[in-house]
């Protein structure tokens, strides 16, 4: 087993330990305490001017501070927002205790403000503090611990997608390993086959896709981890093909485990196994194994019919173009179809760090002060290239799906640079093929609304 595989498979490898770095915790405590003292002094002065706040640590004051901080964030005043959110963290400590869950929301907001300012040392300190806090909650409330883990994982992904981050891959690996820790907790608490494991396993599948996307962009995979003395150590470097093979293998193993969990979960809809097979087919498509993907898609279609899903509804599963990988893990046809919408496909690009990756959720969107929305509407056809048997040279043509007649309909703002970039970005996307009665069929005149990540805001004034 390679070193990268071992790290990716180990729930605790590469993570910050359960104990907080002493210096880091002191730094956070001193920072928040000094801010609180300053605020208290200001509050005393304000009292003489008939301020309505009789207690600087009243919990309702925390709620007002969060509103003020969010307003400052919207106006791009990130340093002010950071100070306000840290004050709210201190109020939560005073009212609810040093290891209270009420700290998590203002702490997350404070980290977002620091990310917007590229304050990486402070971000690291507060990530460490958040993880310590969440581990303290674990012993009291397991499900609250899982919610906190989701928060921290989203923040780590957000940091990894920041193009100004010099160690983006480190945060991606930290998010992946944090999900492994949650899986270990679920296995210990609920059992190794509990359905609660499925979305956490899928989070790691997505992390491996993001990792492969990052590798395709840079060509190599370099790992940075922390040793037992909590020192950063440069890891090993793998070439692109080796790293992609490892990510493909691990992702496939995790998807097969999800399928196994679904097979034993009698409380799930009867088509759960077919749905799991669709995600396995998606993974094969993403890594260029089109023949294996088609076999799995067709098997899933037939299994949907065998489980009582009508032909029309089974066709509907594959009737809407879906950009891969899907951010949502569905175990029923009804929930998948309910997510489909009319009109153009909407694709929100996440970050130049992760080409062809859709924004996982609003929680991991990168902060931007410009607020510029740069969009493009494109139209294309998606045609299957069917195996034609043996040709004269006895060579078979592999199944593929060509994106044909790609054109830009409109852009906002309208300039040639955005049009050119939109054509390139959309050409990188991969789609789940359309099936009609189990056979590949073309998509005609597909319209896709592509929203650029905020890092492309400079394009709005370019090319005019």
Coordinates of C-alpha atoms in Angstrom, one line a residue, residues 18-313:
X18 CA -7.4 15.6 20.4
X19 CA -5.4 17.9 22.6
X20 CA -5.1 21.5 21.6
X21 CA -1.6 23.0 21.1
X22 CA -0.9 24.8 24.3
X23 CA 0.5 27.9 22.6
X24 CA -2.3 28.0 20.1
X25 CA -5.0 27.8 22.8
X26 CA -3.3 30.5 24.9
X27 CA -3.1 32.8 21.9
X28 CA -6.8 32.3 21.2
X29 CA -7.7 32.8 24.8
X30 CA -5.6 36.0 25.1
X31 CA -6.9 37.4 21.9
X32 CA -10.6 36.9 22.9
X33 CA -9.9 38.1 26.5
X34 CA -8.2 41.3 25.4
X35 CA -11.0 42.0 23.0
X36 CA -13.6 41.4 25.8
X37 CA -11.7 43.7 28.2
X38 CA -11.6 46.4 25.5
X39 CA -15.3 46.0 24.9
X40 CA -16.1 46.0 28.6
X41 CA -14.2 49.3 29.0
X42 CA -16.1 50.7 26.1
X43 CA -19.3 49.5 27.5
X44 CA -18.6 51.2 30.8
X45 CA -18.1 54.4 29.0
X46 CA -21.2 54.0 27.0
X47 CA -23.2 53.4 30.2
X48 CA -22.6 57.0 31.2
X49 CA -24.2 58.0 27.9
X50 CA -27.4 56.2 28.7
X51 CA -26.6 53.0 26.7
X52 CA -29.4 50.5 27.0
X53 CA -26.9 47.6 27.7
X54 CA -26.6 47.2 31.5
X55 CA -24.5 43.9 31.1
X56 CA -21.8 43.7 28.4
X57 CA -22.1 39.9 28.6
X58 CA -25.9 39.6 28.3
X59 CA -26.6 36.8 25.7
X60 CA -28.9 39.1 23.8
X61 CA -25.9 41.3 23.2
X62 CA -24.2 38.3 21.5
X63 CA -27.1 38.0 19.0
X64 CA -26.9 41.7 18.2
X65 CA -23.1 41.4 17.7
X66 CA -23.6 38.6 15.2
X67 CA -26.1 40.7 13.3
X68 CA -23.6 43.6 13.3
X69 CA -20.7 41.3 12.2
X70 CA -22.7 39.9 9.3
X71 CA -23.5 43.4 8.2
X72 CA -19.8 44.3 8.3
X73 CA -19.0 41.1 6.3
X74 CA -21.5 42.1 3.6
X75 CA -19.9 45.5 3.4
X76 CA -16.4 44.0 3.1
X77 CA -15.3 45.3 6.5
X78 CA -13.7 42.0 7.4
X79 CA -11.4 43.2 10.2
X80 CA -14.3 44.9 12.0
X81 CA -16.4 41.7 11.5
X82 CA -13.6 39.6 13.0
X83 CA -13.4 41.7 16.1
X84 CA -17.2 41.7 16.6
X85 CA -17.5 37.9 16.1
X86 CA -14.7 37.2 18.6
X87 CA -16.5 39.4 21.2
X88 CA -19.6 37.2 20.6
X89 CA -17.5 34.1 21.2
X90 CA -16.4 35.5 24.6
X91 CA -20.0 36.3 25.6
X92 CA -21.0 32.7 24.8
X93 CA -18.2 31.4 27.0
X94 CA -19.3 33.6 29.9
X95 CA -22.9 32.6 29.6
X96 CA -22.7 28.9 28.7
X97 CA -19.2 27.7 29.7
X98 CA -15.7 27.3 28.2
X99 CA -16.7 24.2 26.2
X100 CA -20.2 25.3 25.2
X101 CA -21.8 24.6 21.8
X102 CA -23.0 28.2 21.6
X103 CA -19.5 29.3 20.7
X104 CA -19.5 27.4 17.4
X105 CA -21.5 29.8 15.3
X106 CA -19.7 33.0 16.1
X107 CA -16.4 31.1 16.0
X108 CA -17.2 29.9 12.5
X109 CA -18.1 33.5 11.4
X110 CA -14.8 34.8 12.9
X111 CA -12.9 32.2 10.9
X112 CA -14.7 33.3 7.8
X113 CA -13.7 36.9 8.4
X114 CA -10.1 35.8 8.9
X115 CA -10.1 33.8 5.7
X116 CA -11.3 36.9 3.9
X117 CA -8.1 38.7 5.2
X118 CA -5.7 35.8 4.5
X119 CA -4.9 35.6 8.2
X120 CA -3.7 32.0 8.0
X121 CA -2.0 31.8 11.4
X122 CA -5.1 33.0 13.2
X123 CA -7.2 30.6 11.0
X124 CA -5.0 27.7 12.1
X125 CA -5.3 28.6 15.7
X126 CA -9.1 28.9 15.6
X127 CA -9.4 25.6 13.6
X128 CA -7.4 24.0 16.4
X129 CA -9.6 25.5 19.0
X130 CA -12.8 24.5 17.2
X131 CA -11.7 20.9 17.0
X132 CA -10.8 20.8 20.7
X133 CA -14.2 22.3 21.5
X134 CA -16.0 19.8 19.3
X135 CA -14.1 16.9 20.9
X136 CA -15.3 18.2 24.3
X137 CA -18.9 18.1 23.1
X138 CA -18.5 14.5 21.9
X139 CA -18.7 13.1 25.4
X140 CA -21.9 15.0 26.1
X141 CA -23.9 14.9 22.9
X142 CA -22.8 12.7 20.0
X143 CA -25.1 14.2 17.4
X144 CA -24.1 17.7 18.3
X145 CA -20.5 16.5 17.8
X146 CA -21.5 15.4 14.3
X147 CA -23.1 18.7 13.5
X148 CA -19.9 20.5 14.7
X149 CA -17.8 18.2 12.6
X150 CA -19.9 19.2 9.5
X151 CA -19.2 22.8 10.4
X152 CA -15.5 22.3 10.7
X153 CA -15.2 20.2 7.6
X154 CA -17.0 22.9 5.6
X155 CA -14.6 25.5 6.9
X156 CA -11.6 23.4 6.0
X157 CA -13.0 22.9 2.5
X158 CA -13.6 26.6 2.2
X159 CA -9.9 27.3 3.2
X160 CA -8.7 24.7 0.7
X161 CA -10.5 26.4 -2.1
X162 CA -9.0 29.8 -1.5
X163 CA -6.5 30.6 -4.3
X164 CA -4.5 32.8 -1.9
X165 CA -3.9 29.8 0.4
X166 CA -0.3 28.6 0.1
X167 CA -1.2 25.2 1.6
X168 CA -4.6 24.5 0.1
X169 CA -4.1 20.8 -0.1
X170 CA -3.3 20.5 3.6
X171 CA -6.8 21.8 4.4
X172 CA -8.4 19.4 1.9
X173 CA -6.6 16.4 3.5
X174 CA -7.6 17.7 7.0
X175 CA -11.3 17.8 6.0
X176 CA -11.0 14.3 4.6
X177 CA -9.4 13.0 7.8
X178 CA -12.0 14.8 9.9
X179 CA -14.7 12.9 8.1
X180 CA -12.8 9.7 8.8
X181 CA -12.9 10.5 12.5
X182 CA -16.6 11.0 12.3
X183 CA -17.0 7.6 10.6
X184 CA -15.0 6.0 13.4
X185 CA -17.3 7.7 16.0
X186 CA -20.4 6.5 14.2
X187 CA -19.0 2.9 13.9
X188 CA -18.3 2.9 17.7
X189 CA -21.6 4.4 18.6
X190 CA -24.1 3.2 16.1
X191 CA -22.4 0.2 14.4
X192 CA -20.3 -0.5 11.3
X193 CA -23.3 -0.9 9.0
X194 CA -25.5 2.0 10.2
X195 CA -27.1 4.0 7.4
X196 CA -25.7 7.2 9.1
X197 CA -22.3 6.2 7.7
X198 CA -23.4 6.6 4.0
X199 CA -23.3 10.5 3.7
X200 CA -20.0 10.6 5.6
X201 CA -18.4 8.0 3.3
X202 CA -19.7 10.0 0.3
X203 CA -18.1 13.1 1.7
X204 CA -14.7 11.3 1.5
X205 CA -15.5 10.2 -2.1
X206 CA -16.1 13.8 -3.0
X207 CA -12.9 14.8 -1.3
X208 CA -11.0 12.3 -3.4
X209 CA -12.6 13.8 -6.5
X210 CA -11.5 17.3 -5.4
X211 CA -8.0 16.0 -4.8
X212 CA -7.9 14.5 -8.3
X213 CA -9.1 17.8 -9.7
X214 CA -6.4 19.6 -7.8
X215 CA -3.8 17.1 -9.1
X216 CA -5.0 17.5 -12.7
X217 CA -4.4 21.2 -12.3
X218 CA -0.9 21.0 -10.8
X219 CA 0.3 17.6 -12.2
X220 CA 1.7 16.4 -8.9
X221 CA 0.4 15.6 -5.4
X222 CA 2.4 17.0 -2.5
X223 CA 1.4 16.2 1.0
X224 CA 2.1 18.3 4.2
X225 CA 1.4 16.7 7.5
X226 CA 2.2 17.3 11.2
X227 CA 4.5 15.0 13.2
X228 CA 4.2 14.0 16.9
X229 CA 5.9 17.3 17.9
X230 CA 3.2 19.2 16.0
X231 CA 5.7 20.4 13.4
X232 CA 4.9 20.7 9.8
X233 CA 6.7 18.2 7.7
X234 CA 6.9 18.1 3.9
X235 CA 5.6 14.8 2.8
X236 CA 6.0 12.8 -0.4
X237 CA 5.3 13.7 -4.0
X238 CA 3.4 11.4 -6.4
X239 CA 3.1 11.8 -10.1
X240 CA -0.4 12.5 -11.5
X241 CA -1.2 9.1 -12.8
X242 CA -0.3 7.3 -9.6
X243 CA -2.2 9.7 -7.4
X244 CA -5.3 9.5 -9.7
X245 CA -5.2 5.7 -9.5
X246 CA -5.2 5.8 -5.7
X247 CA -8.1 8.3 -5.5
X248 CA -10.1 6.2 -8.0
X249 CA -9.5 3.0 -6.0
X250 CA -10.4 4.5 -2.7
X251 CA -13.5 6.2 -4.0
X252 CA -14.7 3.0 -5.6
X253 CA -14.1 1.0 -2.4
X254 CA -16.1 3.6 -0.4
X255 CA -19.0 3.6 -2.9
X256 CA -19.1 -0.2 -2.8
X257 CA -19.3 0.0 1.0
X258 CA -22.2 2.5 0.7
X259 CA -23.9 -0.1 -1.6
X260 CA -23.3 -2.8 1.0
X261 CA -24.8 -0.7 3.7
X262 CA -27.8 0.1 1.6
X263 CA -28.3 -3.6 0.8
X264 CA -28.7 -4.4 4.5
X265 CA -30.9 -1.4 5.3
X266 CA -34.4 -2.7 5.1
X267 CA -35.9 0.7 6.2
X268 CA -34.7 2.3 2.9
X269 CA -36.7 2.3 -0.3
X270 CA -36.5 -1.0 -2.4
X271 CA -34.6 0.8 -5.2
X272 CA -31.7 1.7 -2.8
X273 CA -29.3 -0.8 -4.4
X274 CA -30.0 0.5 -7.9
X275 CA -29.4 4.1 -6.7
X276 CA -26.0 3.1 -5.2
X277 CA -25.1 1.5 -8.5
X278 CA -25.7 4.8 -10.3
X279 CA -23.2 6.5 -8.1
X280 CA -20.7 3.7 -8.8
X281 CA -21.3 4.3 -12.5
X282 CA -20.8 8.0 -12.1
X283 CA -17.4 7.3 -10.5
X284 CA -16.3 5.1 -13.4
X285 CA -17.4 7.9 -15.8
X286 CA -15.3 10.5 -14.0
X287 CA -12.2 8.4 -14.3
X288 CA -12.6 7.6 -18.0
X289 CA -14.0 4.0 -17.7
X290 CA -16.9 4.5 -19.9
X291 CA -17.6 0.9 -20.8
X292 CA -17.8 -0.1 -17.1
X293 CA -19.9 2.9 -16.4
X294 CA -22.5 2.0 -19.1
X295 CA -22.7 -1.5 -17.8
X296 CA -23.5 -0.2 -14.3
X297 CA -26.0 2.3 -15.6
X298 CA -27.9 -0.3 -17.6
X299 CA -27.8 -2.7 -14.6
X300 CA -29.2 0.1 -12.4
X301 CA -31.9 0.8 -14.9
X302 CA -33.0 -2.8 -15.0
X303 CA -32.9 -3.1 -11.2
X304 CA -35.1 -0.1 -10.9
X305 CA -37.7 -1.9 -13.1
X306 CA -37.3 -5.0 -11.0
X307 CA -38.1 -3.1 -7.9
X308 CA -41.4 -1.8 -9.2
X309 CA -40.3 1.5 -10.6
X310 CA -42.2 2.2 -13.8
X311 CA -40.4 2.6 -17.1
X312 CA -41.4 6.3 -17.4
X313 CA -40.1 7.0 -13.9

